Amino acid sequence: NIGCLFPRAWDKPTHNFDDVWDSMLTLLRVNTVKYVAIINDVMDMTDVDQSPQTNFSEFYSLFFVVYLIVGALLAMNLFIGFIIDGFNANRGSTDADLQYQRFIRQIWKNTPRPGVNTAPTWWLSQRVRTFTETQEFQAFSGVCVGINVMFMLSDHADAPELF
């Protein structure tokens, strides 16, 4: 078997990392268009002035995986940042926002603060306080409230005389 030899030349792919401009265009293409052909070409690279070999180095594709994940997170954070910045720029610009802010300020101003109820100094107040803070008293008062609710529910308008 005698074969025929033809002159061959390796053409540089349109997407490559030979200079900064081509690198930026390649990464832009990875972000915007289908990138499978680029990853396949990169995985087939062997060495300078050498012919490509199928799946020579699969680790080269990890760069693109990491690049796509980090790029997606960066784009998402940028998008969310613009949205939150827009919300913050418009906050407090309407009458409803101003009324809501005043309302929240009043609530925080009038909420009870811890430590306001100091211990009583009179002996009778001290005993009443210790009695009301026991578990038995709290259970008893809860039962009383429950009974009161039942009585109030049983009383209704236009009730018959026997009821």
mmCIF file with all atom_site columns, C-alpha atoms in Angstrom:
data_model
loop_
_atom_site.group_PDB
_atom_site.id
_atom_site.type_symbol
_atom_site.label_atom_id
_atom_site.label_alt_id
_atom_site.label_comp_id
_atom_site.label_asym_id
_atom_site.label_entity_id
_atom_site.label_seq_id
_atom_site.pdbx_PDB_ins_code
_atom_site.Cartn_x
_atom_site.Cartn_y
_atom_site.Cartn_z
_atom_site.occupancy
_atom_site.B_iso_or_equiv
_atom_site.pdbx_formal_charge
_atom_site.auth_seq_id
_atom_site.auth_comp_id
_atom_site.auth_asym_id
_atom_site.auth_atom_id
_atom_site.pdbx_PDB_model_num
ATOM 1   C CA . ASN A 1 1   ? 0.000   0.000  0.000   1.00 0.00 ? 1   ASN A CA 1
ATOM 2   C CA . ILE A 1 2   ? 1.469   3.242  -1.090  1.00 0.00 ? 2   ILE A CA 1
ATOM 3   C CA . GLY A 1 3   ? -0.250  6.292  0.193   1.00 0.00 ? 3   GLY A CA 1
ATOM 4   C CA . CYS A 1 4   ? -0.377  9.791  -1.133  1.00 0.00 ? 4   CYS A CA 1
ATOM 5   C CA . LEU A 1 5   ? 1.087   12.628 0.864   1.00 0.00 ? 5   LEU A CA 1
ATOM 6   C CA . PHE A 1 6   ? -0.679  15.965 0.829   1.00 0.00 ? 6   PHE A CA 1
ATOM 7   C CA . PRO A 1 7   ? 0.672   19.176 2.277   1.00 0.00 ? 7   PRO A CA 1
ATOM 8   C CA . ARG A 1 8   ? -1.158  20.056 5.449   1.00 0.00 ? 8   ARG A CA 1
ATOM 9   C CA . ALA A 1 9   ? -1.181  23.098 7.684   1.00 0.00 ? 9   ALA A CA 1
ATOM 10  C CA . TRP A 1 10  ? -2.668  23.657 11.092  1.00 0.00 ? 10  TRP A CA 1
ATOM 11  C CA . ASP A 1 11  ? -4.901  26.669 11.040  1.00 0.00 ? 11  ASP A CA 1
ATOM 12  C CA . LYS A 1 12  ? -5.249  28.736 14.143  1.00 0.00 ? 12  LYS A CA 1
ATOM 13  C CA . PRO A 1 13  ? -8.832  28.515 15.479  1.00 0.00 ? 13  PRO A CA 1
ATOM 14  C CA . THR A 1 14  ? -10.865 31.711 15.493  1.00 0.00 ? 14  THR A CA 1
ATOM 15  C CA . HIS A 1 15  ? -11.115 31.546 19.278  1.00 0.00 ? 15  HIS A CA 1
ATOM 16  C CA . ASN A 1 16  ? -7.721  31.412 20.968  1.00 0.00 ? 16  ASN A CA 1
ATOM 17  C CA . PHE A 1 17  ? -5.652  32.926 23.739  1.00 0.00 ? 17  PHE A CA 1
ATOM 18  C CA . ASP A 1 18  ? -2.661  34.105 21.675  1.00 0.00 ? 18  ASP A CA 1
ATOM 19  C CA . ASP A 1 19  ? -3.015  37.778 22.581  1.00 0.00 ? 19  ASP A CA 1
ATOM 20  C CA . VAL A 1 20  ? -5.110  39.927 24.879  1.00 0.00 ? 20  VAL A CA 1
ATOM 21  C CA . TRP A 1 21  ? -7.667  40.916 22.221  1.00 0.00 ? 21  TRP A CA 1
ATOM 22  C CA . ASP A 1 22  ? -8.296  37.333 21.090  1.00 0.00 ? 22  ASP A CA 1
ATOM 23  C CA . SER A 1 23  ? -8.460  36.204 24.727  1.00 0.00 ? 23  SER A CA 1
ATOM 24  C CA . MET A 1 24  ? -11.110 38.803 25.537  1.00 0.00 ? 24  MET A CA 1
ATOM 25  C CA . LEU A 1 25  ? -13.128 37.840 22.462  1.00 0.00 ? 25  LEU A CA 1
ATOM 26  C CA . THR A 1 26  ? -12.865 34.156 23.360  1.00 0.00 ? 26  THR A CA 1
ATOM 27  C CA . LEU A 1 27  ? -14.052 34.774 26.921  1.00 0.00 ? 27  LEU A CA 1
ATOM 28  C CA . LEU A 1 28  ? -16.871 36.968 25.599  1.00 0.00 ? 28  LEU A CA 1
ATOM 29  C CA . ARG A 1 29  ? -17.886 34.139 23.286  1.00 0.00 ? 29  ARG A CA 1
ATOM 30  C CA . VAL A 1 30  ? -17.788 31.701 26.217  1.00 0.00 ? 30  VAL A CA 1
ATOM 31  C CA . ASN A 1 31  ? -20.128 34.000 28.161  1.00 0.00 ? 31  ASN A CA 1
ATOM 32  C CA . THR A 1 32  ? -22.577 34.743 25.373  1.00 0.00 ? 32  THR A CA 1
ATOM 33  C CA . VAL A 1 33  ? -22.606 31.908 22.819  1.00 0.00 ? 33  VAL A CA 1
ATOM 34  C CA . LYS A 1 34  ? -22.317 28.158 22.974  1.00 0.00 ? 34  LYS A CA 1
ATOM 35  C CA . TYR A 1 35  ? -18.943 27.353 24.426  1.00 0.00 ? 35  TYR A CA 1
ATOM 36  C CA . VAL A 1 36  ? -18.701 23.578 23.900  1.00 0.00 ? 36  VAL A CA 1
ATOM 37  C CA . ALA A 1 37  ? -16.616 23.918 20.712  1.00 0.00 ? 37  ALA A CA 1
ATOM 38  C CA . ILE A 1 38  ? -14.171 26.212 22.492  1.00 0.00 ? 38  ILE A CA 1
ATOM 39  C CA . ILE A 1 39  ? -13.791 23.808 25.416  1.00 0.00 ? 39  ILE A CA 1
ATOM 40  C CA . ASN A 1 40  ? -13.233 20.899 23.018  1.00 0.00 ? 40  ASN A CA 1
ATOM 41  C CA . ASP A 1 41  ? -10.567 22.835 21.116  1.00 0.00 ? 41  ASP A CA 1
ATOM 42  C CA . VAL A 1 42  ? -8.815  23.772 24.366  1.00 0.00 ? 42  VAL A CA 1
ATOM 43  C CA . MET A 1 43  ? -8.877  20.195 25.644  1.00 0.00 ? 43  MET A CA 1
ATOM 44  C CA . ASP A 1 44  ? -7.307  19.036 22.347  1.00 0.00 ? 44  ASP A CA 1
ATOM 45  C CA . MET A 1 45  ? -4.292  21.397 22.628  1.00 0.00 ? 45  MET A CA 1
ATOM 46  C CA . THR A 1 46  ? -0.979  19.645 23.089  1.00 0.00 ? 46  THR A CA 1
ATOM 47  C CA . ASP A 1 47  ? 2.043   21.934 22.715  1.00 0.00 ? 47  ASP A CA 1
ATOM 48  C CA . VAL A 1 48  ? 3.297   24.823 20.607  1.00 0.00 ? 48  VAL A CA 1
ATOM 49  C CA . ASP A 1 49  ? 3.466   23.912 16.910  1.00 0.00 ? 49  ASP A CA 1
ATOM 50  C CA . GLN A 1 50  ? 2.126   20.414 17.574  1.00 0.00 ? 50  GLN A CA 1
ATOM 51  C CA . SER A 1 51  ? -0.969  18.813 16.171  1.00 0.00 ? 51  SER A CA 1
ATOM 52  C CA . PRO A 1 52  ? -4.033  18.588 18.427  1.00 0.00 ? 52  PRO A CA 1
ATOM 53  C CA . GLN A 1 53  ? -4.915  15.300 20.059  1.00 0.00 ? 53  GLN A CA 1
ATOM 54  C CA . THR A 1 54  ? -8.452  14.472 21.128  1.00 0.00 ? 54  THR A CA 1
ATOM 55  C CA . ASN A 1 55  ? -9.000  15.044 24.875  1.00 0.00 ? 55  ASN A CA 1
ATOM 56  C CA . PHE A 1 56  ? -5.281  15.530 25.506  1.00 0.00 ? 56  PHE A CA 1
ATOM 57  C CA . SER A 1 57  ? -5.846  17.451 28.734  1.00 0.00 ? 57  SER A CA 1
ATOM 58  C CA . GLU A 1 58  ? -9.295  17.476 30.268  1.00 0.00 ? 58  GLU A CA 1
ATOM 59  C CA . PHE A 1 59  ? -8.045  19.688 33.117  1.00 0.00 ? 59  PHE A CA 1
ATOM 60  C CA . TYR A 1 60  ? -8.067  22.689 30.762  1.00 0.00 ? 60  TYR A CA 1
ATOM 61  C CA . SER A 1 61  ? -11.856 22.551 30.800  1.00 0.00 ? 61  SER A CA 1
ATOM 62  C CA . LEU A 1 62  ? -11.870 23.220 34.558  1.00 0.00 ? 62  LEU A CA 1
ATOM 63  C CA . PHE A 1 63  ? -10.787 26.792 33.829  1.00 0.00 ? 63  PHE A CA 1
ATOM 64  C CA . PHE A 1 64  ? -13.979 27.355 31.843  1.00 0.00 ? 64  PHE A CA 1
ATOM 65  C CA . VAL A 1 65  ? -16.178 25.724 34.481  1.00 0.00 ? 65  VAL A CA 1
ATOM 66  C CA . VAL A 1 66  ? -14.718 27.945 37.208  1.00 0.00 ? 66  VAL A CA 1
ATOM 67  C CA . TYR A 1 67  ? -14.850 30.979 34.897  1.00 0.00 ? 67  TYR A CA 1
ATOM 68  C CA . LEU A 1 68  ? -18.540 30.413 34.108  1.00 0.00 ? 68  LEU A CA 1
ATOM 69  C CA . ILE A 1 69  ? -19.488 29.930 37.769  1.00 0.00 ? 69  ILE A CA 1
ATOM 70  C CA . VAL A 1 70  ? -17.553 32.970 38.986  1.00 0.00 ? 70  VAL A CA 1
ATOM 71  C CA . GLY A 1 71  ? -18.785 35.049 36.029  1.00 0.00 ? 71  GLY A CA 1
ATOM 72  C CA . ALA A 1 72  ? -22.406 34.086 36.688  1.00 0.00 ? 72  ALA A CA 1
ATOM 73  C CA . LEU A 1 73  ? -22.091 34.947 40.377  1.00 0.00 ? 73  LEU A CA 1
ATOM 74  C CA . LEU A 1 74  ? -20.430 38.260 39.544  1.00 0.00 ? 74  LEU A CA 1
ATOM 75  C CA . ALA A 1 75  ? -23.128 39.165 37.014  1.00 0.00 ? 75  ALA A CA 1
ATOM 76  C CA . MET A 1 76  ? -25.872 38.185 39.459  1.00 0.00 ? 76  MET A CA 1
ATOM 77  C CA . ASN A 1 77  ? -24.320 40.264 42.256  1.00 0.00 ? 77  ASN A CA 1
ATOM 78  C CA . LEU A 1 78  ? -23.981 43.216 39.911  1.00 0.00 ? 78  LEU A CA 1
ATOM 79  C CA . PHE A 1 79  ? -27.611 42.903 38.823  1.00 0.00 ? 79  PHE A CA 1
ATOM 80  C CA . ILE A 1 80  ? -28.884 42.611 42.410  1.00 0.00 ? 80  ILE A CA 1
ATOM 81  C CA . GLY A 1 81  ? -26.675 45.536 43.438  1.00 0.00 ? 81  GLY A CA 1
ATOM 82  C CA . PHE A 1 82  ? -28.298 47.770 40.817  1.00 0.00 ? 82  PHE A CA 1
ATOM 83  C CA . ILE A 1 83  ? -31.767 46.724 41.948  1.00 0.00 ? 83  ILE A CA 1
ATOM 84  C CA . ILE A 1 84  ? -31.026 47.372 45.630  1.00 0.00 ? 84  ILE A CA 1
ATOM 85  C CA . ASP A 1 85  ? -29.387 50.682 44.758  1.00 0.00 ? 85  ASP A CA 1
ATOM 86  C CA . GLY A 1 86  ? -32.554 51.675 42.905  1.00 0.00 ? 86  GLY A CA 1
ATOM 87  C CA . PHE A 1 87  ? -34.685 50.753 45.908  1.00 0.00 ? 87  PHE A CA 1
ATOM 88  C CA . ASN A 1 88  ? -32.446 52.733 48.249  1.00 0.00 ? 88  ASN A CA 1
ATOM 89  C CA . ALA A 1 89  ? -32.525 55.766 45.956  1.00 0.00 ? 89  ALA A CA 1
ATOM 90  C CA . ASN A 1 90  ? -36.340 55.769 45.976  1.00 0.00 ? 90  ASN A CA 1
ATOM 91  C CA . ARG A 1 91  ? -36.772 55.050 49.681  1.00 0.00 ? 91  ARG A CA 1
ATOM 92  C CA . GLY A 1 92  ? -38.546 57.793 51.577  1.00 0.00 ? 92  GLY A CA 1
ATOM 93  C CA . SER A 1 93  ? -39.694 59.650 48.480  1.00 0.00 ? 93  SER A CA 1
ATOM 94  C CA . THR A 1 94  ? -43.454 59.090 48.842  1.00 0.00 ? 94  THR A CA 1
ATOM 95  C CA . ASP A 1 95  ? -45.867 60.168 51.559  1.00 0.00 ? 95  ASP A CA 1
ATOM 96  C CA . ALA A 1 96  ? -46.623 56.542 52.403  1.00 0.00 ? 96  ALA A CA 1
ATOM 97  C CA . ASP A 1 97  ? -42.919 55.863 53.002  1.00 0.00 ? 97  ASP A CA 1
ATOM 98  C CA . LEU A 1 98  ? -42.625 58.900 55.256  1.00 0.00 ? 98  LEU A CA 1
ATOM 99  C CA . GLN A 1 99  ? -45.693 57.885 57.270  1.00 0.00 ? 99  GLN A CA 1
ATOM 100 C CA . TYR A 1 100 ? -44.370 54.339 57.583  1.00 0.00 ? 100 TYR A CA 1
ATOM 101 C CA . GLN A 1 101 ? -40.990 55.612 58.813  1.00 0.00 ? 101 GLN A CA 1
ATOM 102 C CA . ARG A 1 102 ? -42.699 57.828 61.394  1.00 0.00 ? 102 ARG A CA 1
ATOM 103 C CA . PHE A 1 103 ? -44.850 54.884 62.498  1.00 0.00 ? 103 PHE A CA 1
ATOM 104 C CA . ILE A 1 104 ? -41.815 52.606 62.948  1.00 0.00 ? 104 ILE A CA 1
ATOM 105 C CA . ARG A 1 105 ? -39.999 55.373 64.832  1.00 0.00 ? 105 ARG A CA 1
ATOM 106 C CA . GLN A 1 106 ? -42.974 55.719 67.211  1.00 0.00 ? 106 GLN A CA 1
ATOM 107 C CA . ILE A 1 107 ? -43.098 51.965 67.785  1.00 0.00 ? 107 ILE A CA 1
ATOM 108 C CA . TRP A 1 108 ? -39.390 51.823 68.652  1.00 0.00 ? 108 TRP A CA 1
ATOM 109 C CA . LYS A 1 109 ? -39.699 54.900 70.834  1.00 0.00 ? 109 LYS A CA 1
ATOM 110 C CA . ASN A 1 110 ? -42.590 53.453 72.861  1.00 0.00 ? 110 ASN A CA 1
ATOM 111 C CA . THR A 1 111 ? -41.569 49.813 73.209  1.00 0.00 ? 111 THR A CA 1
ATOM 112 C CA . PRO A 1 112 ? -40.938 48.643 76.736  1.00 0.00 ? 112 PRO A CA 1
ATOM 113 C CA . ARG A 1 113 ? -37.284 48.465 77.638  1.00 0.00 ? 113 ARG A CA 1
ATOM 114 C CA . PRO A 1 114 ? -35.840 45.629 79.722  1.00 0.00 ? 114 PRO A CA 1
ATOM 115 C CA . GLY A 1 115 ? -34.766 46.541 83.213  1.00 0.00 ? 115 GLY A CA 1
ATOM 116 C CA . VAL A 1 116 ? -37.494 49.154 83.719  1.00 0.00 ? 116 VAL A CA 1
ATOM 117 C CA . ASN A 1 117 ? -39.290 47.023 86.299  1.00 0.00 ? 117 ASN A CA 1
ATOM 118 C CA . THR A 1 118 ? -36.954 47.281 89.253  1.00 0.00 ? 118 THR A CA 1
ATOM 119 C CA . ALA A 1 119 ? -37.430 45.169 92.348  1.00 0.00 ? 119 ALA A CA 1
ATOM 120 C CA . PRO A 1 120 ? -39.932 46.627 94.837  1.00 0.00 ? 120 PRO A CA 1
ATOM 121 C CA . THR A 1 121 ? -38.662 47.893 98.161  1.00 0.00 ? 121 THR A CA 1
ATOM 122 C CA . TRP A 1 122 ? -41.853 47.683 100.276 1.00 0.00 ? 122 TRP A CA 1
ATOM 123 C CA . TRP A 1 123 ? -42.252 44.318 102.020 1.00 0.00 ? 123 TRP A CA 1
ATOM 124 C CA . LEU A 1 124 ? -45.837 43.729 100.859 1.00 0.00 ? 124 LEU A CA 1
ATOM 125 C CA . SER A 1 125 ? -44.958 44.495 97.209  1.00 0.00 ? 125 SER A CA 1
ATOM 126 C CA . GLN A 1 126 ? -42.035 42.080 97.441  1.00 0.00 ? 126 GLN A CA 1
ATOM 127 C CA . ARG A 1 127 ? -44.266 39.241 98.651  1.00 0.00 ? 127 ARG A CA 1
ATOM 128 C CA . VAL A 1 128 ? -46.972 39.889 96.074  1.00 0.00 ? 128 VAL A CA 1
ATOM 129 C CA . ARG A 1 129 ? -44.360 39.937 93.323  1.00 0.00 ? 129 ARG A CA 1
ATOM 130 C CA . THR A 1 130 ? -42.756 36.652 94.420  1.00 0.00 ? 130 THR A CA 1
ATOM 131 C CA . PHE A 1 131 ? -46.241 35.062 94.645  1.00 0.00 ? 131 PHE A CA 1
ATOM 132 C CA . THR A 1 132 ? -47.294 36.229 91.166  1.00 0.00 ? 132 THR A CA 1
ATOM 133 C CA . GLU A 1 133 ? -44.048 35.009 89.580  1.00 0.00 ? 133 GLU A CA 1
ATOM 134 C CA . THR A 1 134 ? -44.569 31.377 90.664  1.00 0.00 ? 134 THR A CA 1
ATOM 135 C CA . GLN A 1 135 ? -45.553 28.685 88.152  1.00 0.00 ? 135 GLN A CA 1
ATOM 136 C CA . GLU A 1 136 ? -48.644 27.740 90.166  1.00 0.00 ? 136 GLU A CA 1
ATOM 137 C CA . PHE A 1 137 ? -50.044 31.269 90.065  1.00 0.00 ? 137 PHE A CA 1
ATOM 138 C CA . GLN A 1 138 ? -49.378 31.564 86.342  1.00 0.00 ? 138 GLN A CA 1
ATOM 139 C CA . ALA A 1 139 ? -51.132 28.229 85.694  1.00 0.00 ? 139 ALA A CA 1
ATOM 140 C CA . PHE A 1 140 ? -54.079 29.279 87.873  1.00 0.00 ? 140 PHE A CA 1
ATOM 141 C CA . SER A 1 141 ? -54.429 32.621 86.076  1.00 0.00 ? 141 SER A CA 1
ATOM 142 C CA . GLY A 1 142 ? -54.264 30.848 82.703  1.00 0.00 ? 142 GLY A CA 1
ATOM 143 C CA . VAL A 1 143 ? -57.091 28.509 83.745  1.00 0.00 ? 143 VAL A CA 1
ATOM 144 C CA . CYS A 1 144 ? -59.128 31.509 84.930  1.00 0.00 ? 144 CYS A CA 1
ATOM 145 C CA . VAL A 1 145 ? -58.643 33.244 81.587  1.00 0.00 ? 145 VAL A CA 1
ATOM 146 C CA . GLY A 1 146 ? -59.717 30.074 79.765  1.00 0.00 ? 146 GLY A CA 1
ATOM 147 C CA . ILE A 1 147 ? -62.882 29.750 81.871  1.00 0.00 ? 147 ILE A CA 1
ATOM 148 C CA . ASN A 1 148 ? -63.653 33.428 81.269  1.00 0.00 ? 148 ASN A CA 1
ATOM 149 C CA . VAL A 1 149 ? -63.294 32.914 77.504  1.00 0.00 ? 149 VAL A CA 1
ATOM 150 C CA . MET A 1 150 ? -65.709 29.950 77.652  1.00 0.00 ? 150 MET A CA 1
ATOM 151 C CA . PHE A 1 151 ? -68.309 31.986 79.546  1.00 0.00 ? 151 PHE A CA 1
ATOM 152 C CA . MET A 1 152 ? -67.987 34.878 77.133  1.00 0.00 ? 152 MET A CA 1
ATOM 153 C CA . LEU A 1 153 ? -68.386 32.537 74.153  1.00 0.00 ? 153 LEU A CA 1
ATOM 154 C CA . SER A 1 154 ? -71.520 30.998 75.605  1.00 0.00 ? 154 SER A CA 1
ATOM 155 C CA . ASP A 1 155 ? -73.205 34.394 75.992  1.00 0.00 ? 155 ASP A CA 1
ATOM 156 C CA . HIS A 1 156 ? -74.668 35.478 72.655  1.00 0.00 ? 156 HIS A CA 1
ATOM 157 C CA . ALA A 1 157 ? -77.300 37.834 71.263  1.00 0.00 ? 157 ALA A CA 1
ATOM 158 C CA . ASP A 1 158 ? -80.957 36.769 71.224  1.00 0.00 ? 158 ASP A CA 1
ATOM 159 C CA . ALA A 1 159 ? -80.325 33.964 73.680  1.00 0.00 ? 159 ALA A CA 1
ATOM 160 C CA . PRO A 1 160 ? -83.464 32.096 74.965  1.00 0.00 ? 160 PRO A CA 1
ATOM 161 C CA . GLU A 1 161 ? -84.561 32.670 78.534  1.00 0.00 ? 161 GLU A CA 1
ATOM 162 C CA . LEU A 1 162 ? -83.489 29.186 79.651  1.00 0.00 ? 162 LEU A CA 1
ATOM 163 C CA . PHE A 1 163 ? -79.968 29.761 78.418  1.00 0.00 ? 163 PHE A CA 1
#
